[in-house]
Short mmCIF file of C-alpha atoms in Angstrom, two decimals:
data_model
loop_
_atom_site.label_atom_id
_atom_site.label_comp_id
_atom_site.label_asym_id
_atom_site.label_seq_id
_atom_site.Cartn_x
_atom_site.Cartn_y
_atom_site.Cartn_z
CA ALA A 18 49.88 103.83 83.10
CA GLN A 19 49.79 99.98 84.21
CA SER A 20 51.66 99.71 87.84
CA VAL A 21 51.33 96.67 90.10
CA ALA A 22 52.16 97.09 93.87
CA GLN A 23 53.31 94.81 96.24
CA PRO A 24 52.45 96.65 100.43
CA GLU A 25 55.06 94.16 102.09
CA ASP A 26 58.47 93.56 101.80
CA GLN A 27 58.65 90.74 104.24
CA VAL A 28 56.19 88.26 104.90
CA ASN A 29 56.96 85.64 108.04
CA VAL A 30 54.95 82.59 108.35
CA ALA A 31 55.88 79.28 110.64
CA GLU A 32 55.85 76.43 108.29
CA GLY A 33 51.93 74.43 108.29
CA ASN A 34 50.44 77.91 108.30
CA PRO A 35 48.75 78.83 105.47
CA LEU A 36 50.40 81.77 103.43
CA THR A 37 49.36 84.98 101.90
CA VAL A 38 51.01 87.43 99.50
CA LYS A 39 49.76 90.24 98.65
CA CYS A 40 49.18 91.93 95.30
CA THR A 41 46.89 95.29 93.71
CA TYR A 42 46.89 96.49 90.98
CA SER A 43 46.45 99.51 88.65
CA VAL A 44 45.75 98.91 84.73
CA SER A 45 43.66 99.97 81.80
CA GLY A 46 41.17 97.62 80.34
CA ASN A 47 41.14 93.82 81.07
CA PRO A 48 44.89 92.86 83.55
CA TYR A 49 46.82 90.63 82.56
CA LEU A 50 48.79 89.72 86.23
CA PHE A 51 51.53 86.95 86.89
CA TRP A 52 53.27 85.55 89.77
CA TYR A 53 56.80 84.51 89.62
CA VAL A 54 58.95 83.31 92.52
CA GLN A 55 62.95 83.87 92.90
CA TYR A 56 65.80 81.68 94.62
CA PRO A 57 69.03 83.51 95.55
CA ASN A 58 71.53 84.67 92.59
CA ARG A 59 68.73 83.06 90.32
CA GLY A 60 66.70 84.24 87.58
CA LEU A 61 62.72 83.85 87.62
CA GLN A 62 60.97 81.23 88.13
CA PHE A 63 56.64 81.25 86.38
CA LEU A 64 54.04 80.37 89.00
CA LEU A 65 51.11 81.32 87.63
CA LYS A 66 49.06 83.61 85.47
CA TYR A 67 45.16 85.21 85.08
CA ILE A 68 44.09 85.91 81.81
CA THR A 69 40.39 85.19 81.94
CA GLY A 70 38.30 83.38 83.50
CA ASP A 71 38.21 81.74 86.74
CA ASN A 72 39.30 84.24 89.74
CA LEU A 73 41.27 81.57 91.49
CA VAL A 74 44.21 80.51 89.87
CA LYS A 75 46.00 77.36 90.50
CA GLY A 76 49.68 77.57 89.80
CA SER A 77 53.27 75.44 90.62
CA TYR A 78 54.06 74.08 94.24
CA GLY A 79 50.69 74.37 95.44
CA PHE A 80 50.61 77.52 95.14
CA GLU A 81 47.05 79.81 93.84
CA ALA A 82 45.89 83.00 93.11
CA GLU A 83 42.31 84.56 93.51
CA PHE A 84 41.45 87.38 91.10
CA ASN A 85 39.54 90.10 92.70
CA LYS A 86 38.24 92.63 90.44
CA SER A 87 36.24 95.35 92.63
CA GLN A 88 39.16 95.24 94.91
CA THR A 89 41.82 95.16 92.37
CA SER A 90 43.75 92.07 93.83
CA PHE A 91 46.27 88.82 93.11
CA HIS A 92 46.84 87.91 96.27
CA LEU A 93 49.38 85.25 96.30
CA LYS A 94 48.53 81.63 98.80
CA LYS A 95 49.23 78.50 99.55
CA PRO A 96 46.72 76.44 102.23
CA SER A 97 50.33 74.62 104.31
CA ALA A 98 53.74 76.38 103.63
CA LEU A 99 56.97 74.66 103.37
CA VAL A 100 61.01 76.22 104.92
CA SER A 101 61.53 75.45 100.98
CA ASP A 102 58.90 78.47 100.04
CA SER A 103 61.25 80.86 101.17
CA ALA A 104 62.02 83.47 98.26
CA LEU A 105 61.62 86.49 96.94
CA TYR A 106 57.53 86.91 94.97
CA PHE A 107 56.91 89.15 92.27
CA CYS A 108 53.90 89.63 91.19
CA ALA A 109 53.64 91.38 87.57
CA VAL A 110 50.96 92.93 85.19
CA GLU A 111 51.50 93.13 81.06
CA GLY A 112 51.51 96.26 80.55
CA GLY A 113 49.39 97.83 77.43
CA ALA A 114 49.42 96.62 73.77
CA THR A 115 52.92 95.32 74.21
CA ASN A 116 54.01 91.88 76.10
CA LYS A 117 56.29 93.90 78.68
CA LEU A 118 56.05 92.78 82.43
CA ILE A 119 55.26 95.42 84.92
CA PHE A 120 56.87 93.81 88.28
CA GLY A 121 56.43 95.14 91.76
CA THR A 122 58.81 95.56 94.36
CA GLY A 123 58.42 91.90 95.25
CA THR A 124 58.09 90.84 99.03
CA LEU A 125 60.45 88.23 100.78
CA LEU A 126 58.54 85.35 101.69
CA ALA A 127 60.19 84.15 104.92
CA VAL A 128 58.75 80.31 105.93
CA GLN A 129 60.36 79.37 109.66
CA PRO A 130 61.00 75.91 110.44
CA GLY B 2 59.82 72.09 78.69
CA ALA B 3 59.53 76.50 78.70
CA VAL B 4 63.64 76.49 79.18
CA VAL B 5 66.28 79.78 78.61
CA SER B 6 69.71 79.14 79.28
CA GLN B 7 72.10 82.59 80.21
CA HIS B 8 75.68 82.18 80.02
CA PRO B 9 77.68 83.38 81.85
CA SER B 10 76.14 82.82 85.29
CA TRP B 11 79.47 84.47 86.66
CA VAL B 12 81.95 87.44 85.10
CA ILE B 13 84.58 89.54 86.86
CA CYS B 14 86.43 91.60 84.47
CA LYS B 15 88.08 94.75 84.42
CA SER B 16 87.04 98.22 83.73
CA GLY B 17 86.94 99.15 80.06
CA THR B 18 86.43 95.11 78.97
CA SER B 19 83.39 94.41 76.82
CA VAL B 20 81.34 91.68 78.19
CA LYS B 21 78.76 89.22 76.24
CA ILE B 22 75.79 87.52 77.53
CA GLU B 23 73.90 84.89 75.35
CA CYS B 24 70.10 83.76 75.93
CA ARG B 25 68.87 80.84 75.04
CA SER B 26 65.67 79.30 74.21
CA LEU B 27 66.15 75.44 74.67
CA ASP B 28 62.80 74.25 73.48
CA PHE B 29 60.95 77.03 71.75
CA GLN B 30 61.39 79.86 69.38
CA ALA B 31 61.40 82.77 71.35
CA THR B 32 60.07 85.38 69.18
CA THR B 33 61.02 88.21 72.04
CA MET B 34 63.30 88.38 74.07
CA PHE B 35 63.69 90.59 76.86
CA TRP B 36 66.67 92.25 79.08
CA TYR B 37 66.28 93.13 82.54
CA ARG B 38 68.83 94.53 85.08
CA GLN B 39 68.39 93.58 89.22
CA PHE B 40 69.75 96.04 92.17
CA PRO B 41 70.52 94.15 95.33
CA LYS B 42 67.06 93.58 96.76
CA LYS B 43 65.56 95.74 94.05
CA SER B 44 62.47 94.53 91.41
CA LEU B 45 63.85 94.02 88.18
CA MET B 46 64.82 96.74 85.60
CA LEU B 47 63.62 96.34 81.83
CA MET B 48 66.43 97.41 79.96
CA ALA B 49 65.11 96.59 76.14
CA THR B 50 62.60 94.53 74.07
CA SER B 51 63.61 92.48 70.78
CA ASN B 52 62.02 90.91 68.91
CA GLU B 53 64.46 88.41 66.37
CA GLY B 54 65.37 90.13 63.63
CA SER B 55 64.73 93.51 64.29
CA LYS B 56 66.83 95.84 66.33
CA ALA B 57 65.52 95.91 69.74
CA THR B 58 63.86 98.95 72.17
CA TYR B 59 65.25 100.44 75.11
CA GLU B 60 63.50 101.98 77.81
CA GLN B 61 63.91 105.36 79.02
CA GLY B 62 67.13 106.08 80.13
CA VAL B 63 69.09 102.78 78.60
CA GLU B 64 71.69 103.88 77.01
CA LYS B 65 71.87 101.62 73.47
CA ASP B 66 75.58 102.20 72.51
CA LYS B 67 76.02 101.34 75.78
CA PHE B 68 74.34 98.14 75.51
CA LEU B 69 73.75 96.30 72.55
CA ILE B 70 70.87 93.51 71.55
CA ASN B 71 71.40 91.88 69.32
CA HIS B 72 68.26 88.77 68.50
CA ALA B 73 69.54 87.34 65.15
CA SER B 74 67.66 83.51 65.71
CA LEU B 75 64.36 82.80 67.25
CA THR B 76 66.33 80.53 69.87
CA LEU B 77 69.75 83.79 70.92
CA SER B 78 69.95 86.94 71.88
CA THR B 79 73.29 88.58 73.05
CA LEU B 80 73.52 91.64 75.34
CA THR B 81 76.73 93.36 75.26
CA VAL B 82 78.47 95.56 77.41
CA THR B 83 80.62 97.81 76.13
CA SER B 84 83.39 98.91 78.05
CA ALA B 85 82.10 98.02 81.15
CA HIS B 86 82.18 100.07 84.14
CA PRO B 87 82.19 99.15 88.05
CA GLU B 88 79.13 101.30 88.07
CA ASP B 89 77.43 98.34 85.63
CA SER B 90 78.32 95.67 87.82
CA SER B 91 74.53 93.69 88.44
CA PHE B 92 72.48 90.82 88.02
CA TYR B 93 71.54 90.84 84.36
CA ILE B 94 68.25 88.77 83.49
CA CYS B 95 66.68 87.90 80.04
CA SER B 96 63.61 86.16 79.20
CA ALA B 97 61.90 84.89 76.85
CA THR B 98 58.59 84.23 74.81
CA GLY B 99 56.77 82.68 72.05
CA LEU B 100 53.46 83.18 70.28
CA GLY B 101 50.08 84.15 71.92
CA ASN B 102 50.06 84.21 75.94
CA GLN B 103 52.61 82.35 77.18
CA PRO B 104 54.13 83.41 80.56
CA GLN B 105 57.97 85.07 80.32
CA HIS B 106 60.49 82.51 80.97
CA PHE B 107 63.59 83.21 83.09
CA GLY B 108 67.36 82.54 82.55
CA ASP B 109 68.87 82.09 85.98
CA GLY B 110 70.21 85.72 85.04
CA THR B 111 74.53 86.33 85.01
CA ARG B 112 76.42 88.72 88.04
CA LEU B 113 78.38 90.77 86.76
CA SER B 114 81.37 92.28 88.42
CA ILE B 115 83.44 95.24 86.86
CA LEU B 116 87.05 96.23 89.04
#
C-alpha cells in the first residue's frame, strides 16, 4: 500500500535560515509525490510535484523538493525562510491506479523573526 | 488558474439539520472531485471520490446515506450532510482535478459546527 511519513510534527527555524521539511514514502511502482501548504482555516495550496525527470523539483514561493529514490525521500526545502512561510505542510503520494492522494500527518513550520 | 471555490466557508446549525456544501471549479473542467474531512491538527481523511455523471465512490467507514455527494456537472460537486449531529462538526475540504497529470486543487474548506 502507498504511504508517506512526515517524521516531524513541528519544525522551527529562524527567518533567513534554510529550512527542510522531511517526507519519506512507500510505494509500489513509480511514485507521484506532492507537497501542499495549508494556512489556518484555509484549504491546501499546491506547491510542487514529482512525476518523473529531474530529481530536484522547483515549486511555488521559492520552495523546492529533492526526490531521492535510494532513501525513498522527498524532502521540502527553501534556502531562506520567511515568517510568512509559517504554516502546515503536507506531503502526499498519489495512490496506485487511482488519482487519490494519500497524505502524511503534516508538519507545522514555525519561522521566527 | 486552477481555482476551486467552496461555499459556504462557515456553517453553524442545529442538530438534525441537513447542510449542503458546494464545490466549484471556476476555470477548468473537473472530471474528478474529492471530499475530505479534517479534524483539528490532523491530516486530511478522504471521504469520497466523485466523477462527473456517476455515483461517488466512498472510502471505507464513510456512510453514503449520511454524506450525499452529487457531481452533476464538470464544474460542480455538492456534499450534503444529512441530519447532522455534533459529531459531524469538522472542517470539510473539496478538491478537483482535470484530465492528465494535473494536481488536485483545493477549495478553502467549510467549517461545520453542529450545536
